Coordinates of C-alpha atoms in Angstrom, one line a residue:
X1494 CA 74.5 107.4 207.6
X1495 CA 77.2 108.4 210.1
X1496 CA 79.8 109.4 207.9
X1497 CA 82.8 109.2 210.7
X1498 CA 81.3 105.7 211.7
X1499 CA 81.4 104.4 208.1
X1500 CA 85.0 105.9 207.4
X1501 CA 86.2 104.1 210.8
X1502 CA 84.7 101.0 210.0
X1503 CA 86.3 100.8 206.4
X1504 CA 89.7 102.1 207.8
X1505 CA 89.4 99.2 210.9
X1506 CA 88.7 96.6 208.3
X1507 CA 91.9 97.2 206.5
X1508 CA 93.8 97.7 209.9
X1509 CA 92.5 94.2 210.7
X1510 CA 93.8 92.6 207.7
X1511 CA 97.2 94.2 208.4
X1512 CA 97.3 93.2 211.9
X1513 CA 96.0 89.5 210.9
X1514 CA 99.1 89.0 208.9
X1515 CA 101.5 90.1 211.7
X1516 CA 100.5 88.2 215.1
X1517 CA 99.5 84.5 215.8
X1518 CA 95.7 83.7 214.7
X1519 CA 94.9 83.1 218.4
X1520 CA 96.3 86.4 219.5
X1521 CA 94.1 88.0 216.6
X1522 CA 91.2 86.3 217.9
X1523 CA 91.8 86.9 221.5
X1524 CA 92.4 90.8 221.3
X1525 CA 91.5 92.4 218.0
X1526 CA 88.6 90.4 216.6
X1527 CA 86.2 91.9 219.1
X1528 CA 87.3 95.6 219.1
X1529 CA 84.8 97.9 217.8
X1530 CA 85.3 101.0 215.5
X1531 CA 83.4 103.8 217.0
X1532 CA 84.2 107.0 215.1
X1533 CA 87.0 108.6 213.8
X1534 CA 88.5 112.2 212.4
X1535 CA 91.6 113.4 210.7
X1536 CA 93.8 112.8 213.6
X1537 CA 92.5 109.8 215.7
X1538 CA 90.3 106.9 215.7
X1539 CA 88.3 105.5 218.4
X1540 CA 88.1 102.0 219.2
X1541 CA 85.5 100.5 221.6
X1542 CA 86.2 97.5 224.0
X1543 CA 83.9 96.2 227.0
X1544 CA 85.9 96.9 230.0
X1545 CA 89.0 98.5 231.4
X1546 CA 90.9 95.4 231.9
X1547 CA 91.0 94.6 228.0
X1548 CA 91.4 98.3 227.5
X1549 CA 94.4 98.4 229.5
X1550 CA 96.0 95.2 228.1
X1551 CA 95.7 96.5 224.7
X1552 CA 97.6 99.9 225.7
X1553 CA 100.0 98.0 227.4
X1554 CA 100.9 95.4 225.4
X1555 CA 99.5 96.1 221.7
X1556 CA 100.1 99.9 221.2
X1557 CA 103.1 99.1 218.6
X1558 CA 100.8 96.7 216.6
X1559 CA 97.6 99.2 216.6
X1560 CA 99.7 102.0 215.5
X1561 CA 101.9 100.1 212.6
X1562 CA 98.6 98.4 211.6
X1563 CA 96.8 101.9 211.4
X1564 CA 99.7 103.4 209.5
X1565 CA 99.7 100.4 207.0
X1566 CA 95.8 101.0 206.6
X1567 CA 95.7 104.9 206.3
X1568 CA 99.1 105.5 204.8
X1569 CA 99.9 108.2 207.5
X1570 CA 100.1 108.0 211.3
X1571 CA 96.8 108.1 213.2
X1572 CA 96.5 108.4 216.8
X1573 CA 94.0 105.8 218.5
X1574 CA 92.0 105.9 221.7
X1575 CA 90.3 103.1 223.5
X1576 CA 86.8 103.8 224.9
X1577 CA 85.3 101.1 227.4
X1578 CA 81.6 99.9 227.7
X1579 CA 81.2 98.9 224.3
X1580 CA 79.3 95.5 223.5
X1581 CA 81.7 93.2 221.5
X1582 CA 81.5 90.2 219.9
X1583 CA 84.2 87.8 218.9
X1584 CA 83.8 85.5 216.2
X1585 CA 83.7 81.9 216.9
X1586 CA 86.8 80.0 216.1
X1587 CA 86.8 76.7 214.5
X1588 CA 89.0 74.5 216.6
X1589 CA 87.5 71.3 214.8
X1590 CA 88.3 67.7 215.8
X1591 CA 90.2 65.2 214.2
X1592 CA 88.6 61.8 212.9
X1593 CA 88.8 60.1 216.4
X1594 CA 87.2 63.2 217.8
X1595 CA 90.3 64.4 219.8
X1596 CA 90.6 68.3 220.4
X1597 CA 93.4 69.5 218.0
X1598 CA 95.9 71.5 220.4
X1599 CA 97.7 72.9 217.2
X1600 CA 94.8 74.4 216.0
X1601 CA 93.4 75.9 218.7
X1602 CA 96.7 77.8 219.7
X1603 CA 97.5 79.2 216.4
X1604 CA 100.1 77.1 215.5
X1605 CA 101.1 76.7 211.9
X1606 CA 101.0 73.4 209.9
X1607 CA 103.1 74.3 207.1
X1608 CA 105.8 72.2 206.5
X1609 CA 108.3 75.1 205.5
X1610 CA 108.0 77.1 208.4
X1611 CA 108.2 76.3 212.3
X1612 CA 104.8 76.4 214.1
X1613 CA 103.5 79.8 215.2
X1614 CA 106.2 81.5 212.8
X1615 CA 106.3 83.9 209.9
X1616 CA 108.1 82.5 207.1
X1617 CA 110.0 85.5 206.3
X1618 CA 112.0 85.5 209.4
X1619 CA 115.0 83.6 208.1
X1620 CA 118.8 84.1 208.6
X1621 CA 119.3 84.5 205.3
X1622 CA 117.2 88.2 205.3
X1623 CA 118.6 89.3 208.6
X1624 CA 120.5 92.4 208.2
X1625 CA 123.7 91.5 210.0
X1626 CA 125.3 95.0 211.3
X1627 CA 127.9 95.8 214.3
X1628 CA 124.8 96.1 216.5
X1629 CA 123.4 92.9 216.3
X1630 CA 126.7 90.7 214.9
X1631 CA 127.3 88.7 218.3
X1632 CA 123.2 88.1 218.7
X1633 CA 123.3 86.7 215.4
X1634 CA 126.5 84.4 215.5
X1635 CA 125.0 83.0 219.0
X1636 CA 121.7 82.3 217.4
X1637 CA 122.8 80.7 214.5
X1638 CA 125.1 78.7 216.5
X1639 CA 121.9 77.7 218.6
X1640 CA 120.3 76.6 215.4
X1641 CA 123.1 74.2 214.5
X1642 CA 124.2 72.8 217.4
X1643 CA 121.0 73.1 220.1
X1644 CA 122.1 73.3 223.6
X1645 CA 125.6 74.9 222.9
X1646 CA 124.5 78.1 224.3
X1647 CA 121.8 77.1 226.6
X1648 CA 119.9 79.3 227.7
X1649 CA 120.4 81.9 225.0
X1650 CA 119.1 85.4 226.0
X1651 CA 118.7 88.2 223.4
X1652 CA 117.6 91.7 225.1
X1653 CA 117.2 94.9 223.3
X1654 CA 114.6 97.8 223.1
X1655 CA 111.5 97.2 220.8
X1656 CA 111.9 97.1 217.3
X1657 CA 115.1 95.9 217.2
X1658 CA 114.9 92.5 215.3
X1659 CA 114.7 90.0 218.2
X1660 CA 111.6 88.5 217.2
X1661 CA 113.0 88.0 213.3
X1662 CA 116.1 86.4 214.8
X1663 CA 114.6 83.7 217.3
X1664 CA 111.9 82.9 214.6
X1665 CA 114.7 82.6 212.4
X1666 CA 116.4 80.1 214.8
X1667 CA 113.1 78.0 214.8
X1668 CA 112.3 78.1 210.7
X1669 CA 116.0 76.6 210.5
X1670 CA 115.7 74.0 213.3
X1671 CA 111.9 73.2 211.6
X1672 CA 113.2 73.0 208.0
X1673 CA 116.7 70.7 209.0
X1674 CA 114.7 67.9 210.6
X1675 CA 110.8 68.5 211.0
X1676 CA 110.5 65.8 213.3
X1677 CA 112.1 68.0 216.0
X1678 CA 109.3 69.4 218.5
X1679 CA 109.7 73.3 218.0
X1680 CA 107.4 75.6 220.3
X1681 CA 107.8 79.5 219.7
X1682 CA 105.3 81.7 221.8
X1683 CA 105.0 84.9 223.3
X1684 CA 105.6 85.5 227.1
X1685 CA 101.9 86.7 226.7
X1686 CA 100.5 83.6 225.0
X1687 CA 102.3 81.5 227.4
X1688 CA 100.4 83.4 230.3
X1689 CA 97.1 83.2 228.4
X1690 CA 97.6 79.4 228.0
X1691 CA 98.2 78.6 231.4
X1692 CA 95.1 80.7 232.8
X1693 CA 93.1 78.8 230.2
X1694 CA 94.4 75.6 231.5
X1695 CA 93.0 76.2 234.7
X1696 CA 89.4 77.2 233.6
X1697 CA 86.8 74.6 233.6
X1698 CA 85.9 74.8 229.9
X1699 CA 89.7 74.9 228.6
X1700 CA 91.2 74.4 225.3
X1701 CA 93.2 71.8 227.2
X1702 CA 91.8 68.9 228.8
X1703 CA 94.3 69.4 232.2
X1704 CA 96.6 71.4 233.4
X1705 CA 99.1 68.5 232.7
X1706 CA 98.0 68.6 229.2
X1707 CA 99.3 72.3 229.2
X1708 CA 102.6 71.3 230.7
X1709 CA 103.4 68.6 228.4
X1710 CA 102.5 71.0 225.6
X1711 CA 105.7 73.3 226.9
X1712 CA 107.8 70.7 228.1
X1713 CA 107.6 67.8 225.8
X1714 CA 109.6 69.9 223.1
X1715 CA 113.2 70.2 222.0
X1716 CA 113.5 73.9 221.2
X1717 CA 111.5 76.5 223.4
X1718 CA 111.4 80.1 222.1
X1719 CA 109.5 82.6 224.4
X1720 CA 109.4 86.3 223.2
X1721 CA 109.0 88.9 225.8
X1722 CA 110.1 87.4 229.1
X1723 CA 110.2 90.5 230.7
X1724 CA 106.4 90.2 231.1
X1725 CA 106.6 87.7 233.6
X1726 CA 107.8 90.5 236.0
X1727 CA 105.8 90.8 239.0
X1728 CA 103.5 87.5 238.1
X1729 CA 104.4 85.1 240.8
X1730 CA 102.1 82.2 240.0
X1731 CA 103.2 82.2 236.2
X1732 CA 107.0 82.6 237.4
X1733 CA 106.5 79.2 239.5
X1734 CA 105.1 77.6 236.3
X1735 CA 107.7 78.9 234.1
X1736 CA 110.5 78.2 236.5
X1737 CA 109.5 74.4 236.7
X1738 CA 108.9 74.5 232.7
X1739 CA 112.5 75.8 232.5
X1740 CA 114.1 73.2 234.7
X1741 CA 112.5 70.3 233.2
X1742 CA 114.1 71.6 229.7
X1743 CA 117.2 72.8 230.6
X1744 CA 117.7 69.4 232.7
X1745 CA 116.9 67.3 229.6
X1746 CA 119.5 69.4 227.5
X1747 CA 117.0 71.1 225.6
X1748 CA 117.5 74.4 223.8
X1749 CA 115.7 77.4 225.6
X1750 CA 115.8 80.7 224.0
X1751 CA 114.4 84.0 225.4
X1752 CA 114.2 87.4 224.5
X1753 CA 113.4 90.6 226.6
X1754 CA 113.6 94.5 226.3
X1755 CA 115.9 94.3 229.8
X1756 CA 118.9 92.2 231.1
X1757 CA 117.4 89.5 233.4
X1758 CA 118.7 91.6 236.8
X1759 CA 116.6 94.7 235.3
X1760 CA 113.5 93.0 234.9
X1761 CA 111.2 94.3 238.0
X1762 CA 109.7 92.0 240.1
X1763 CA 111.5 88.7 238.5
X1764 CA 112.2 86.3 241.2
X1765 CA 116.1 85.7 242.1
X1766 CA 116.2 82.2 240.8
X1767 CA 114.8 83.1 237.3
X1768 CA 117.5 85.8 237.0
X1769 CA 120.2 83.3 237.8
X1770 CA 118.8 80.8 235.4
X1771 CA 118.2 83.3 232.6
X1772 CA 122.1 84.5 233.1
X1773 CA 123.6 81.1 233.3
X1774 CA 124.0 80.8 229.3
X1775 CA 124.8 83.0 226.9
X1776 CA 123.3 86.7 227.2
X1777 CA 123.5 89.1 224.1
X1778 CA 122.1 92.6 223.4
X1779 CA 120.7 94.0 220.1
X1780 CA 121.0 97.7 219.9
X1781 CA 119.5 100.4 217.2
X1782 CA 121.4 100.2 213.8
X1783 CA 124.1 103.0 214.5
X1784 CA 125.8 102.8 211.0
X1785 CA 124.1 104.2 207.9
X1786 CA 125.6 100.8 205.7
X1787 CA 123.5 98.7 208.0
X1788 CA 120.2 100.9 207.8
X1789 CA 120.7 101.4 204.2
X1790 CA 121.1 97.7 203.8
X1791 CA 117.5 97.1 205.9
X1792 CA 115.9 99.5 203.6
X1793 CA 117.3 98.2 200.0
X1794 CA 116.4 94.8 201.2
X1795 CA 112.7 95.8 202.4
X1796 CA 112.5 97.5 199.2
X1797 CA 112.8 94.1 197.0
X1798 CA 109.9 93.1 198.8
X1799 CA 107.8 96.0 197.8
X1800 CA 105.8 96.5 194.4
X1801 CA 106.3 100.3 194.5
X1802 CA 109.9 101.6 194.1
X1803 CA 111.3 104.8 195.9
X1804 CA 114.4 106.5 194.3
X1805 CA 117.9 106.0 195.7
X1806 CA 118.2 109.4 196.9
X1807 CA 115.2 109.2 198.9
X1808 CA 116.2 105.8 200.3
X1809 CA 119.7 107.3 201.3
X1810 CA 117.8 110.0 203.1
X1811 CA 115.8 107.7 204.9
X1812 CA 119.0 105.8 206.0
X1813 CA 120.6 109.2 207.0
X1814 CA 117.9 110.6 209.0
X1815 CA 116.0 107.3 210.8
X1816 CA 118.4 105.6 213.1
X1817 CA 116.2 105.4 216.3
X1818 CA 114.8 101.5 215.7
X1819 CA 114.5 99.0 212.7
X1820 CA 110.9 99.3 213.4
X1821 CA 110.7 103.1 213.0
X1822 CA 113.2 102.9 209.9
X1823 CA 110.8 100.3 208.0
X1824 CA 107.8 102.4 209.1
X1825 CA 109.2 105.6 207.3
X1826 CA 110.0 103.5 204.4
X1827 CA 106.2 102.0 204.6
X1828 CA 104.8 105.4 204.7
X1829 CA 106.5 106.4 201.8
X1830 CA 105.3 103.6 199.7
X1831 CA 102.0 103.7 200.7
X1832 CA 101.8 107.7 199.5
X1833 CA 103.5 106.4 196.3
X1834 CA 100.8 103.8 195.9
X1835 CA 98.0 105.9 196.5
X1836 CA 99.3 109.0 194.5
X1837 CA 100.3 106.4 191.5
X1838 CA 103.7 108.3 191.1
X1839 CA 107.5 108.4 192.6
X1840 CA 108.0 110.7 195.8
X1841 CA 110.5 113.3 195.2
X1842 CA 112.9 114.4 197.7
X1843 CA 111.2 117.4 199.0
X1844 CA 107.8 115.7 199.3
X1845 CA 109.6 112.7 201.1
X1846 CA 110.5 115.3 203.6
X1847 CA 107.0 116.6 204.2
X1848 CA 105.5 113.2 204.6
X1849 CA 108.3 112.0 207.1
X1850 CA 108.3 115.6 209.0
X1851 CA 106.7 114.1 212.3
X1852 CA 109.1 111.1 212.3
X1853 CA 112.1 113.3 211.6
X1854 CA 110.9 115.8 214.4
X1855 CA 111.2 113.1 216.9
X1856 CA 114.5 111.6 215.6
X1857 CA 115.9 115.2 215.8
X1858 CA 114.9 115.6 219.4
X1859 CA 116.9 112.4 220.4
X1860 CA 119.8 114.2 218.5
X1861 CA 119.8 117.6 220.3
X1862 CA 122.6 116.6 222.3
X1863 CA 125.8 118.5 223.3
X1864 CA 129.4 117.3 223.7
X1865 CA 128.8 118.9 227.3
X1866 CA 126.2 116.7 228.0
X1867 CA 127.6 113.5 226.9
X1868 CA 131.0 114.3 229.0
X1869 CA 128.8 114.8 231.9
X1870 CA 126.5 111.9 231.5
X1871 CA 129.8 109.5 230.7
X1872 CA 131.6 110.9 233.7
X1873 CA 128.6 110.6 236.2
X1874 CA 128.1 106.9 234.8
X1875 CA 131.8 106.0 235.3
X1876 CA 132.1 107.7 238.7
X1877 CA 134.5 110.1 237.3
X1878 CA 134.8 113.9 236.9
X1879 CA 134.7 115.7 233.4
X1880 CA 138.1 117.0 234.1
X1881 CA 139.2 113.3 233.8
X1882 CA 137.9 112.9 230.3
X1883 CA 139.2 116.0 229.1
X1884 CA 142.8 115.9 231.0
X1885 CA 145.9 113.7 230.1
X1886 CA 145.5 110.7 232.3
X1887 CA 145.8 107.6 230.6
X1888 CA 144.6 104.7 233.1
X1889 CA 142.5 102.3 231.6
X1890 CA 139.3 103.5 234.2
X1891 CA 139.6 106.7 232.5
X1892 CA 141.1 106.1 229.0
X1893 CA 137.8 103.5 228.1
X1894 CA 135.5 106.2 229.2
X1895 CA 136.8 109.0 227.2
X1896 CA 137.2 106.8 224.3
X1897 CA 133.3 106.3 224.6
X1898 CA 132.6 109.8 225.3
X1899 CA 134.3 110.8 222.1
X1900 CA 132.7 108.0 220.1
X1901 CA 129.2 109.1 221.1
X1902 CA 130.1 113.0 220.3
X1903 CA 130.7 111.5 217.1
X1904 CA 127.8 109.3 216.7
X1905 CA 125.4 111.9 218.3
X1906 CA 126.2 115.4 217.6
X1907 CA 126.9 116.9 214.3
X1908 CA 130.2 117.9 215.3
X1909 CA 133.4 117.7 213.6
X1910 CA 136.2 115.6 214.7
X1911 CA 138.3 119.0 215.4
X1912 CA 135.2 120.3 217.5
X1913 CA 135.4 117.1 219.4
X1914 CA 139.0 116.7 219.8
X1915 CA 139.2 120.3 221.4
X1916 CA 136.4 119.3 223.6
X1917 CA 138.4 116.8 225.1
X1918 CA 141.2 119.0 225.9
X1919 CA 142.6 120.3 222.5
X1920 CA 143.1 116.5 221.2
X1921 CA 143.8 116.4 217.2
X1922 CA 141.2 114.9 214.9
X1923 CA 143.4 111.7 214.3
X1924 CA 142.8 110.8 218.0
X1925 CA 139.3 111.3 218.0
X1926 CA 138.8 109.0 214.8
X1927 CA 141.3 106.5 216.4
X1928 CA 138.8 106.4 219.5
X1929 CA 135.7 106.0 217.2
X1930 CA 137.4 103.0 215.5
X1931 CA 138.6 101.5 218.5
X1932 CA 135.3 101.4 220.1
X1933 CA 133.5 100.2 217.2
X1934 CA 136.1 97.3 217.0
X1935 CA 135.9 96.4 220.7
X1936 CA 132.2 96.5 220.8
X1937 CA 131.7 93.9 218.3
X1938 CA 133.4 91.6 220.6
X1939 CA 132.9 92.8 224.1
X1940 CA 129.2 92.5 225.3
X1941 CA 130.1 94.6 228.8
X1942 CA 131.1 97.4 226.6
X1943 CA 127.8 97.4 224.1
X1944 CA 125.9 97.3 227.3
X1945 CA 127.7 100.4 228.9
X1946 CA 127.2 102.3 225.7
X1947 CA 123.7 101.7 225.2
X1948 CA 122.9 102.6 229.0
X1949 CA 125.1 105.9 228.7
X1950 CA 123.0 106.8 225.4
X1951 CA 119.7 106.3 227.2
X1952 CA 120.7 108.5 230.0
X1953 CA 121.8 111.1 227.5
X1954 CA 118.5 110.7 225.7
X1955 CA 116.3 110.7 228.9

């Protein structure tokens, strides 16, 4: 027997169990069930699919899911490659019929019938277990308002990088509304699922009886939640369909909630009329967990769900060293938990550092930032000179960028308050401390300020 193939098969079976628990059943059946494990070695696993289109879609849309699934199954990071030209077979889905013989749409599209959870949503995504920090407080408040008073913030558009908690937040809305009134028609889908359903409705042998039935499925609802709407970019035909669906719901006063990794105006290939619709309500951003306290709270909450417990010093270490995203933070925790489980003992600090070495290296690369670099990027972003930031002039167009630069110098470098003050024209440490506190307080209320800070950070790290 080919040992590489045997090992690949065992690992892939465990990976599929992990993936299946994280994605809707229809998504699993359509994109993961037909993947064939080909071979593996110590550094990677090769997965087989039928053609280039299949491979491209997996790579562009599900790399994170595959990576996280392999990590959970393997206990350590494992790269994957997708190889085309393999014969794949998909298990048949039993969509079933009701007693009258009518097709069951909810079952066919993976929607949950659990009365305690909104259709197509995970029961663990609630407001109660969403950790609120400075970087997501406004988004949390807006989502909670949308759940308590649907239509007040319409549409609600939440954007931020991958792994920041956007899906958790909007599924929390869906679950809260469904729990409050189970008769409310709630429809949560990813943008990809909306696209797939649309294409499916145009086929002769469709799970929908007609394209009209597809439209009713998404338009005869009280609450529509769409994840990752940036995937609409460049798809003209589906944009037309989505535009009409949006207008139908909006004009009827139904709540619409959207998430994306970008602001509407930053989505390449998105029609101006959709940009206008998306920006007509409340737009709010979620950024990476900037404070140690928020990261620690996230890890402590996750630990409650684990049978294997890590020592407090290891938890604190992870919170201090991992700050790029919530997904990375949780991934580090899960890796340590997996190792502890496999070894049957606790993980000491020195060993934890080794287990997380590759993740810590990536984090360190994002932190190798100098005060000079921050000053240059901030000055360029706000159309100023570096000398404006280090000088004594105090008009608002200079004072605010200067505070942002001081704040980022504190957050992104290891320099002391005294060092930062000296770099900004010999200011004292109290001035720097005040600037940092001021930016934190203002950014909790000012969405434009949060956006500017995030944009500057991306330029600094890019």
